[in-house]
Coordinates of C-alpha atoms and ligand atoms in Angstrom, one line a residue:
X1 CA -26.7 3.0 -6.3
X2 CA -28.2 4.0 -9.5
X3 CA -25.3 4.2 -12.3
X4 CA -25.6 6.9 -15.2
X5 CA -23.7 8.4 -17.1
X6 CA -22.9 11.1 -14.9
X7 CA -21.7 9.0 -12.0
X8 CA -18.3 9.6 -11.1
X9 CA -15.4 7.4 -11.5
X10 CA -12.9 7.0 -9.1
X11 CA -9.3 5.1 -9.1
X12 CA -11.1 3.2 -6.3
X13 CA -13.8 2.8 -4.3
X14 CA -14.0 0.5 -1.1
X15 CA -16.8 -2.2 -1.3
X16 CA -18.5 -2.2 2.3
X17 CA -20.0 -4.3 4.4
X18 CA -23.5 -4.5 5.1
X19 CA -24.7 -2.2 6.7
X20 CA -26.8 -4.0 9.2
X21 CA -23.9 -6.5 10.2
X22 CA -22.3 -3.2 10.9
X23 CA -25.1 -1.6 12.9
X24 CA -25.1 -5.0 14.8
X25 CA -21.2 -4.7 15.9
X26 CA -21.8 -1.4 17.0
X27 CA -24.8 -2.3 19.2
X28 CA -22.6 -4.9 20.9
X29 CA -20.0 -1.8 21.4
X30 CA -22.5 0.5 22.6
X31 CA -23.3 -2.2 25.2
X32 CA -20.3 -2.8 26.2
X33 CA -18.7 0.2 26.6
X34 CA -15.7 -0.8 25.4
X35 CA -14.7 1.4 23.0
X36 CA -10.7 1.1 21.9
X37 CA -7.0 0.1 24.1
X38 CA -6.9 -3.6 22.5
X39 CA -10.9 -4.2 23.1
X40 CA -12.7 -7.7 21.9
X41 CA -12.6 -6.8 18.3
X42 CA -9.5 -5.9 17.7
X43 CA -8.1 -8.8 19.6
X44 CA -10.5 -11.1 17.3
X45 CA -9.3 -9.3 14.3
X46 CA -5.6 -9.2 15.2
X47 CA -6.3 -13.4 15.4
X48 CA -7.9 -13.2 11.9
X49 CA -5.7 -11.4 9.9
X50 CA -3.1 -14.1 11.0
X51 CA -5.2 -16.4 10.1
X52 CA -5.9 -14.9 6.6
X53 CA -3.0 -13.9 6.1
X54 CA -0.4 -16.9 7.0
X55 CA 1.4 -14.8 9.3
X56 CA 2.9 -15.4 13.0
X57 CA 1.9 -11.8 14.8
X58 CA -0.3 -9.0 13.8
X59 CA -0.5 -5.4 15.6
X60 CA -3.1 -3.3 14.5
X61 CA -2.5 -0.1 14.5
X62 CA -4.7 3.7 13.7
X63 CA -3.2 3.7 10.0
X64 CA -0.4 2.9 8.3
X65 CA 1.5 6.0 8.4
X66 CA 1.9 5.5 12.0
X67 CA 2.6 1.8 12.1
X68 CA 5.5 2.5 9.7
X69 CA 7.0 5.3 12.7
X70 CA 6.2 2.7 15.0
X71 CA 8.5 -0.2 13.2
X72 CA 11.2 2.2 12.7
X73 CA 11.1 2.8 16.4
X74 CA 10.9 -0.5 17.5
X75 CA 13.8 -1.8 15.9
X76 CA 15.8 1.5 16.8
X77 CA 16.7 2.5 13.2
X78 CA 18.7 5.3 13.2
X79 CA 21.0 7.2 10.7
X80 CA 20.6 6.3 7.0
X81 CA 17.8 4.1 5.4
X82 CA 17.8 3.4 1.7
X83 CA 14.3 3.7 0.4
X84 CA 12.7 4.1 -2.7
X85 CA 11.1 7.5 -3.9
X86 CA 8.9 5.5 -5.9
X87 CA 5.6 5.2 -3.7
X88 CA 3.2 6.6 -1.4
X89 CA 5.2 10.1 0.1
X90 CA 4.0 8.1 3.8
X91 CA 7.1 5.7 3.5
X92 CA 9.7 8.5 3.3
X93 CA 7.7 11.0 5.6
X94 CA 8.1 8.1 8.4
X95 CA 11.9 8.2 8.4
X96 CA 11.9 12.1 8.5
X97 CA 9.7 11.9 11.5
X98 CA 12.1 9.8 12.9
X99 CA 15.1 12.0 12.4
X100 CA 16.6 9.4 9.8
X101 CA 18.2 9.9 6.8
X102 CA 16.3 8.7 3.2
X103 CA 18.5 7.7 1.1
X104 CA 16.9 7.0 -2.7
X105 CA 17.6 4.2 -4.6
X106 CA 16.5 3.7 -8.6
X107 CA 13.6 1.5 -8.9
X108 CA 13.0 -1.6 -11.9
X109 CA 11.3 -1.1 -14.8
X110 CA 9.6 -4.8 -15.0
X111 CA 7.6 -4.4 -11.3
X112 CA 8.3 -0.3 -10.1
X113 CA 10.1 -2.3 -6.9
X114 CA 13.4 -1.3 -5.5
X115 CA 16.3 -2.7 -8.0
X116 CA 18.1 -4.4 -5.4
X117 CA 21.6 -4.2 -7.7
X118 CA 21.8 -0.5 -7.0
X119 CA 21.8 -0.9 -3.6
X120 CA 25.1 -2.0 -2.1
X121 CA 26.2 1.5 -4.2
X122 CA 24.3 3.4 -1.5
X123 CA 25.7 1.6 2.0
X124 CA 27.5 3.9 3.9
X125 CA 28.4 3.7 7.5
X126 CA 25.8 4.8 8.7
X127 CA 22.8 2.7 6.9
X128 CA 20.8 0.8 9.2
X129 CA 18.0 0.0 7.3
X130 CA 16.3 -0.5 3.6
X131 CA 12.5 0.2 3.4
X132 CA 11.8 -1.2 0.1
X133 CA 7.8 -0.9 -1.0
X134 CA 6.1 -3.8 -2.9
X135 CA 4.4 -1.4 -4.9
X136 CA 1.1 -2.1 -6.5
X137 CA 1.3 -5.3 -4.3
X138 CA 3.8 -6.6 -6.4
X139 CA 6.7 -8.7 -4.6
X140 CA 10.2 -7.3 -4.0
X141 CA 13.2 -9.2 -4.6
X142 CA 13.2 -10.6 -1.1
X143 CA 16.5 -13.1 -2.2
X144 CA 18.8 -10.2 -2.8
X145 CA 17.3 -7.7 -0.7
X146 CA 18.1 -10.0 2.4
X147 CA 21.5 -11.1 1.0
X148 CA 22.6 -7.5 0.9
X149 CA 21.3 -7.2 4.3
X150 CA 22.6 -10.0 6.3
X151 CA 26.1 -9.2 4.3
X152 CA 26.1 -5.4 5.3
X153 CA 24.3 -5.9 8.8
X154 CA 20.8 -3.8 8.1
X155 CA 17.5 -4.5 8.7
X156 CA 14.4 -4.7 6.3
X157 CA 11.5 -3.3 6.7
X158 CA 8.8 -4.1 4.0
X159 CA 6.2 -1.3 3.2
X160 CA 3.9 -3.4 2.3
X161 CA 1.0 -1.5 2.1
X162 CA -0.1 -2.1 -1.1
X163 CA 0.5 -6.4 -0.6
X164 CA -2.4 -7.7 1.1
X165 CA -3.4 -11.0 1.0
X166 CA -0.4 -11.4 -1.7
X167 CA 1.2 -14.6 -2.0
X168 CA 4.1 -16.3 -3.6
X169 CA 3.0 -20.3 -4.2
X170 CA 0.7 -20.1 -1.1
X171 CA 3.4 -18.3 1.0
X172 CA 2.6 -14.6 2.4
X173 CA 5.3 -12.3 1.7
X174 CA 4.5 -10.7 4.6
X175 CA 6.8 -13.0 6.6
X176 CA 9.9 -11.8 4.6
X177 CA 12.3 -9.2 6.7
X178 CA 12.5 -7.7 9.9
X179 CA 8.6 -7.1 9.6
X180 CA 6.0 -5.8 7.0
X181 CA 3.4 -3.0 7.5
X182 CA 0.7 -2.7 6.3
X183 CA -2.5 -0.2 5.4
X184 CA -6.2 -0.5 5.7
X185 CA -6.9 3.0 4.6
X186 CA -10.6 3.4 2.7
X187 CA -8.6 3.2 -0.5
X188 CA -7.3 -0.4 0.1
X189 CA -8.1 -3.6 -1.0
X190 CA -9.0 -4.5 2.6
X191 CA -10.4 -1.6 4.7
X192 CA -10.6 -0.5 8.2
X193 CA -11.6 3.0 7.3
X194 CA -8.6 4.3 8.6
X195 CA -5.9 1.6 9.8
X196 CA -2.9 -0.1 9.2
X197 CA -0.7 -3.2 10.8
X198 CA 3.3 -4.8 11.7
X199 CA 3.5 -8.3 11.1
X200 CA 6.5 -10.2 12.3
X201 CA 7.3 -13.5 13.0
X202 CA 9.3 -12.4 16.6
X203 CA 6.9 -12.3 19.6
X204 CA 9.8 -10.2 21.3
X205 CA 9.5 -7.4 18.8
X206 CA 5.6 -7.8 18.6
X207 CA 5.4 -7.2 22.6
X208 CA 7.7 -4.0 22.0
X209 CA 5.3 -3.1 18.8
X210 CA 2.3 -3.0 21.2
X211 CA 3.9 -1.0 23.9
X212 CA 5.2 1.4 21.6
X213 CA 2.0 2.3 20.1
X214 CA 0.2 2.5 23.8
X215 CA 2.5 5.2 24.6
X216 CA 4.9 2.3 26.1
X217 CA 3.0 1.2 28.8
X218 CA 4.0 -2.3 29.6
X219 CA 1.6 -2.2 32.7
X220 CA -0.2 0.1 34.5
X221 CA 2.6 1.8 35.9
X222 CA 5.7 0.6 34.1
X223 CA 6.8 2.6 31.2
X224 CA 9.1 1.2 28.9
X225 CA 9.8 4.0 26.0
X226 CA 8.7 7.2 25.3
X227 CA 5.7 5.5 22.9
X228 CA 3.1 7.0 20.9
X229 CA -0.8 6.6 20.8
X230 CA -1.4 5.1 17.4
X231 CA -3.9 2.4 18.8
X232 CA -6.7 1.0 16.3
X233 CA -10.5 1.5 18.2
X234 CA -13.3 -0.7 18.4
X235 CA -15.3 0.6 15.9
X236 CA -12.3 0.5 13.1
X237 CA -11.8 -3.5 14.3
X238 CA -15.3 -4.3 13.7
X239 CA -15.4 -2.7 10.0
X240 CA -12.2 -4.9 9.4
X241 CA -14.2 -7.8 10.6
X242 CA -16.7 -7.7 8.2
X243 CA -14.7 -6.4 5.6
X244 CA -12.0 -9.9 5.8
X245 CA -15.5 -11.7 5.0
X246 CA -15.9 -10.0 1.4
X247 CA -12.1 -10.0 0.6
X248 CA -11.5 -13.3 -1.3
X249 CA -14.7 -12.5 -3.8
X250 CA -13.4 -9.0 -4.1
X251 CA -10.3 -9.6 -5.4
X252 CA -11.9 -12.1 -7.8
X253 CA -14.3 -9.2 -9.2
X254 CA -10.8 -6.6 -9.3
X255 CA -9.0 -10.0 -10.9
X256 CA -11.8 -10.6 -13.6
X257 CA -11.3 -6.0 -14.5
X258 CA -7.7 -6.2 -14.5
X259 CA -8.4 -9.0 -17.3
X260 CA -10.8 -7.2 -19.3
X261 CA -8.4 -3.9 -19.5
X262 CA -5.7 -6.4 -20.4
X263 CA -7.5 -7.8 -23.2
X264 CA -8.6 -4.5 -24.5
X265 CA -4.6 -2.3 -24.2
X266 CA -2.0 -4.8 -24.6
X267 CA -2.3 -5.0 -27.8
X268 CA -2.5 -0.4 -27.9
X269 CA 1.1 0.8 -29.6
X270 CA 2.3 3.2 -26.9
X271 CA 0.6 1.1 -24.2
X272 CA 2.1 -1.2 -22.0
X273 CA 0.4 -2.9 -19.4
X274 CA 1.6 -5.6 -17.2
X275 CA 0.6 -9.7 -16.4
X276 CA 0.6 -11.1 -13.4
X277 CA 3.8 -13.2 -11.8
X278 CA 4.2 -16.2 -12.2
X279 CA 3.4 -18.2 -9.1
X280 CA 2.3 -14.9 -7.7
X281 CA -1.4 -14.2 -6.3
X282 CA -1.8 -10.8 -6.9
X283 CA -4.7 -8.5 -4.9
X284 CA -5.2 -6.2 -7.8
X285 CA -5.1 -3.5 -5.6
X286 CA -4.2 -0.6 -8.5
X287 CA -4.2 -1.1 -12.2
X288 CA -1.1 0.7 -13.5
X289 CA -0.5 1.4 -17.4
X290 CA 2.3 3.2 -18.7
X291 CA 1.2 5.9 -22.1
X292 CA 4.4 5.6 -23.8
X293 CA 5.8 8.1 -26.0
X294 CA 5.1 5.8 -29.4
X295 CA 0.8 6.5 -28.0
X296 CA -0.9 9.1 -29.7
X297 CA -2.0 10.8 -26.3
X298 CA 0.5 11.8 -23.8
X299 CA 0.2 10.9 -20.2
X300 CA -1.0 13.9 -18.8
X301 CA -3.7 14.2 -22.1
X302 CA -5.3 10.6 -20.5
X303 CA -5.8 11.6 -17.3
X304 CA -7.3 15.1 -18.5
X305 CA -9.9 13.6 -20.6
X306 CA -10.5 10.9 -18.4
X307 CA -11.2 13.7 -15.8
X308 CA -13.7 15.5 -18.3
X309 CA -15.6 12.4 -18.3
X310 CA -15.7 12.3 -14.6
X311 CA -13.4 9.5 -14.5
X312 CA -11.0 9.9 -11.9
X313 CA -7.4 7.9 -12.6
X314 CA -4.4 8.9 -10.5
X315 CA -0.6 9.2 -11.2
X316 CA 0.7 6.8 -8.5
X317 CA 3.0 8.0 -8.0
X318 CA 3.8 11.3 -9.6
X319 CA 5.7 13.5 -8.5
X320 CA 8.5 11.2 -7.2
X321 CA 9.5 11.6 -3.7
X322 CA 12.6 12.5 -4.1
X323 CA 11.3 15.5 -6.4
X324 CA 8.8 17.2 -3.0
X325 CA 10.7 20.2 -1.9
X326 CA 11.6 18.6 1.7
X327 CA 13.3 16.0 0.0
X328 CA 14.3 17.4 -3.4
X329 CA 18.0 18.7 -2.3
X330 CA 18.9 15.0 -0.9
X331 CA 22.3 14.0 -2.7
X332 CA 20.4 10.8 -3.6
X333 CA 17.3 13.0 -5.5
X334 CA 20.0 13.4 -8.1
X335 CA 18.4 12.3 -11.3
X336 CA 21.3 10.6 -12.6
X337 CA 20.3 8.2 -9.4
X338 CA 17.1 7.5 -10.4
X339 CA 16.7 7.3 -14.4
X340 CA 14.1 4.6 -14.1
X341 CA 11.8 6.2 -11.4
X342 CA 12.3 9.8 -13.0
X343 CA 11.2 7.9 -16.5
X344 CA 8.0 5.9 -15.2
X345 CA 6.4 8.9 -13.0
X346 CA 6.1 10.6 -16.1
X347 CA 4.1 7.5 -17.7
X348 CA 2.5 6.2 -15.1
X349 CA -1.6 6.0 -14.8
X350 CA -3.3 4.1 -12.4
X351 CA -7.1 2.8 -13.8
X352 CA -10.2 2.7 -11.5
X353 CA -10.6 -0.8 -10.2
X354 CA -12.8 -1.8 -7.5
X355 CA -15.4 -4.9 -6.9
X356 CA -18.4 -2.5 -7.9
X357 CA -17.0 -1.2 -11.4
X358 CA -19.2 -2.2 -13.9
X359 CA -18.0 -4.1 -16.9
X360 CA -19.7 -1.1 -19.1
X361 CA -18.2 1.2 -17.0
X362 CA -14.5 -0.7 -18.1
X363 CA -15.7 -0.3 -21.5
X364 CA -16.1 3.7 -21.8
X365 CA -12.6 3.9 -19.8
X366 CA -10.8 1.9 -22.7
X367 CA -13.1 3.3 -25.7
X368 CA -12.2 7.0 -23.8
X369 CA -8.4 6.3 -23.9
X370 CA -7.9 4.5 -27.4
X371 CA -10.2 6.4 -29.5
Ligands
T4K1 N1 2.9 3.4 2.3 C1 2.3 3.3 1.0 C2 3.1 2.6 -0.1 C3 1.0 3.8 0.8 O1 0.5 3.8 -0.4 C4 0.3 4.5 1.9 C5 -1.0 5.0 1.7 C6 1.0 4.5 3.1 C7 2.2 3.9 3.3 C8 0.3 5.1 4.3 O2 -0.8 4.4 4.8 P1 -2.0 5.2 5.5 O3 -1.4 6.0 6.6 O4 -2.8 6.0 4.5 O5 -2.9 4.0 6.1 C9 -4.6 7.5 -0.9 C10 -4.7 7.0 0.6 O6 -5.1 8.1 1.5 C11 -3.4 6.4 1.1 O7 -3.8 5.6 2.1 C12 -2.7 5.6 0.0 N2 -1.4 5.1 0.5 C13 -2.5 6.4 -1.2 C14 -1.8 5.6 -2.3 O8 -3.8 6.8 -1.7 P2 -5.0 9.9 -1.9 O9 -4.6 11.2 -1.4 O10 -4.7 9.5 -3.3 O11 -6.5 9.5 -1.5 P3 -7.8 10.2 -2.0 O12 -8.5 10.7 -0.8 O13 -7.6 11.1 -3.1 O14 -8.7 8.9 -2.5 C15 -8.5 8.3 -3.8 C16 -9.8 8.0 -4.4 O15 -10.5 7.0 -3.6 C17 -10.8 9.2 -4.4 O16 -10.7 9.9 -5.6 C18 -12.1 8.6 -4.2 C19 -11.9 7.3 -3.5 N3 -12.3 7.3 -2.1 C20 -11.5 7.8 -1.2 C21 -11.9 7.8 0.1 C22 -11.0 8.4 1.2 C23 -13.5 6.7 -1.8 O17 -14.3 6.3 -2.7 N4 -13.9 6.7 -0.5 C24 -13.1 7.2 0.5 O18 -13.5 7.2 1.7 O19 -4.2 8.9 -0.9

């Protein structure tokens, strides 16, 4: 692709595979005939994202939307869940489809995660669940999250479809909780077009995972639950194939960006932008800054000129949840309850990032935004 000035800018673009591997796999579909309902593809990639990854049990699923209905399902979570309204609105739509309660809980300021000290204020009776987010790939506070919930009873659930490939001193964080889900939308560091996944260490809960999302067939005539079709297909599993090949060097290009806008803002009055963990191996799946008040440029200004310039930055994640008319009248929307996510949404501005960005194309983001 020829670059000019022109060329638009997006907060992400995937990096694909090549095209003839891909035209390959799908000649070995078309000859098979096999097209989706757990075919040779998705078994191999189910065994590679294991591998990858560091984890026990993968289930692929369609996207992650529905793998996060599917994992509330599994584990029967009913009642109350406590949540955060600070991510994708997919996390909190997944307990409404499941007739469950969201219950918001403020967010920290250091990593946009769940503060896990506000949550024992939010148990009631009738919490089952939290479904904290590690957003921006950025690792919750798995110590006191599962302190709270082995004290209270609850399971966890981590959305963790910003974290892949993120690990904490060579350990996946993917093994912490009940189970994680993930997402392999276009958009993510690792893509299956569409697609998502459930990792858990319990083969039990994996077997029920895979029923569930084949409508619950355990065989061909036994039905065990009233399940769903959220099933990944052929064609999705052999994208993801390829794609696993490329990941490790794309996250080193995205790694290699996020320095170079780190270098060029920290230093901005007004701008604060974020290092990575220690011990933590990030995927550098978003670059989020805040535009402070003490900046010369509010928020909103950024993003409009950016947007003049055909570069295309997003407010992940603005509005809040908790601020969408379906959820808006919760008790929990209060904003005396969430000070901290109510102040970052307003700051908040995710930078393009993606293995093809091109260090001059960095360059006239920062000059754009500091000038
Ligand atoms: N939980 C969390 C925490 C999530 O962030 C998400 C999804 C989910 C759960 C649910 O997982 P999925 O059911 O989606 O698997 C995007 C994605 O659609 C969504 O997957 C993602 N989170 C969310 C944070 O971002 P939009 O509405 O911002 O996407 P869109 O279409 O505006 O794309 C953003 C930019 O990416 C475009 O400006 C251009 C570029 N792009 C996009 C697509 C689709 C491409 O270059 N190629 C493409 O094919 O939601």
């Amino acid at each position: 692709m020829i670059i000019n000035n022109n060329t638009p800018i997006f907060v992400t673009q995937p990096t694909l595979p090549s095209l003839d591997e891909f035209v390959k796999s799908l000649e070995e579909i078309w000859e098979s005939k096999w097209l989706t309902n757990n075919g040779k593809f998705h078994q191999e990639l189910e065994s590679e994202l294991c591998k990858y990854l560091g984890v026990k049990y993968c289930s692929l699923f369609s996207n992650g939307t529905l793998a996060l209905i599917v994992g509330l399902q599994s584990l029967r979570i009913t009642g109350e869940v406590i949540t955060t309204p600070y991510s994708f609105v997919a996390t909190t739509h997944s307990l409404h489809w499941n007739g469950i309660k969201p219950v918001f809980c403020d967010i920290n300021e250091h990593d946009f995660n769940i503060n896990p000290n506000k949550i024992e204020a939010l148990i009631t009776p009738q919490t089952t669940a939290i479904l904290p987010v590690h957003v921006y790939g950025n690792p919750c506070n798995f110590e006191k999250i599962g302190k709270i919930a082995d004290t209270y009873g609850l399971k966890v659930l981590y959305d963790a479809a910003h974290a892949f490939g993120v690990n904490i001193n060579g350990q996946s964080i993917l093994n912490n909780g009940d189970m994680s889900i993930l997402s392999f939308h276009a958009t993510k560091v690792f893509s299956t077009i569409e697609g998502g996944a459930i990792i858990t260490n319990d083969k039990k809960l994996k077997e029920r995972i895979d029923y569930l999302k084949n409508f619950g067939f355990a065989d061909e005539v036994t039905v065990v639950a009233p399940g769903i079709n959220a099933k990944m297909n052929e064609v999705q599993a052999a994208f993801g194939l390829l794609h696993l090949k490329n990941i490790e060097s794309e996250i080193l290009k995205r790694k290699a960006i996020a320095i170079t806008y780190r270098n060029q803002l920290e230093n901005i009055n007004g701008i604060k932008t974020y290092n990575d963990f220690e011990g933590v191996k990030h995927n550098y799946s978003y670059f989020p800054v805040l535009i402070q008040k003490d900046f010369h440029k509010t928020r909103n200004e950024v993003y409009q000129l950016l947007k003049e310039h055909n570069i295309f930055s997003r407010r992940y994640f603005y509005p809040l949840i908790s601020q969408f008319p379906t959820y808006k009248e919760l008790p929990s929307s209060s904003s005396n309850n969430l000070p901290i996510a109510e102040k970052i949404t307003e700051e908040i501005l995710c930078l393009p990032i993606y293995g093809d960005l091109k260090p001059e194309q960095v360059d006239k983001i920062v000059q754009l935004i500091i000038k």
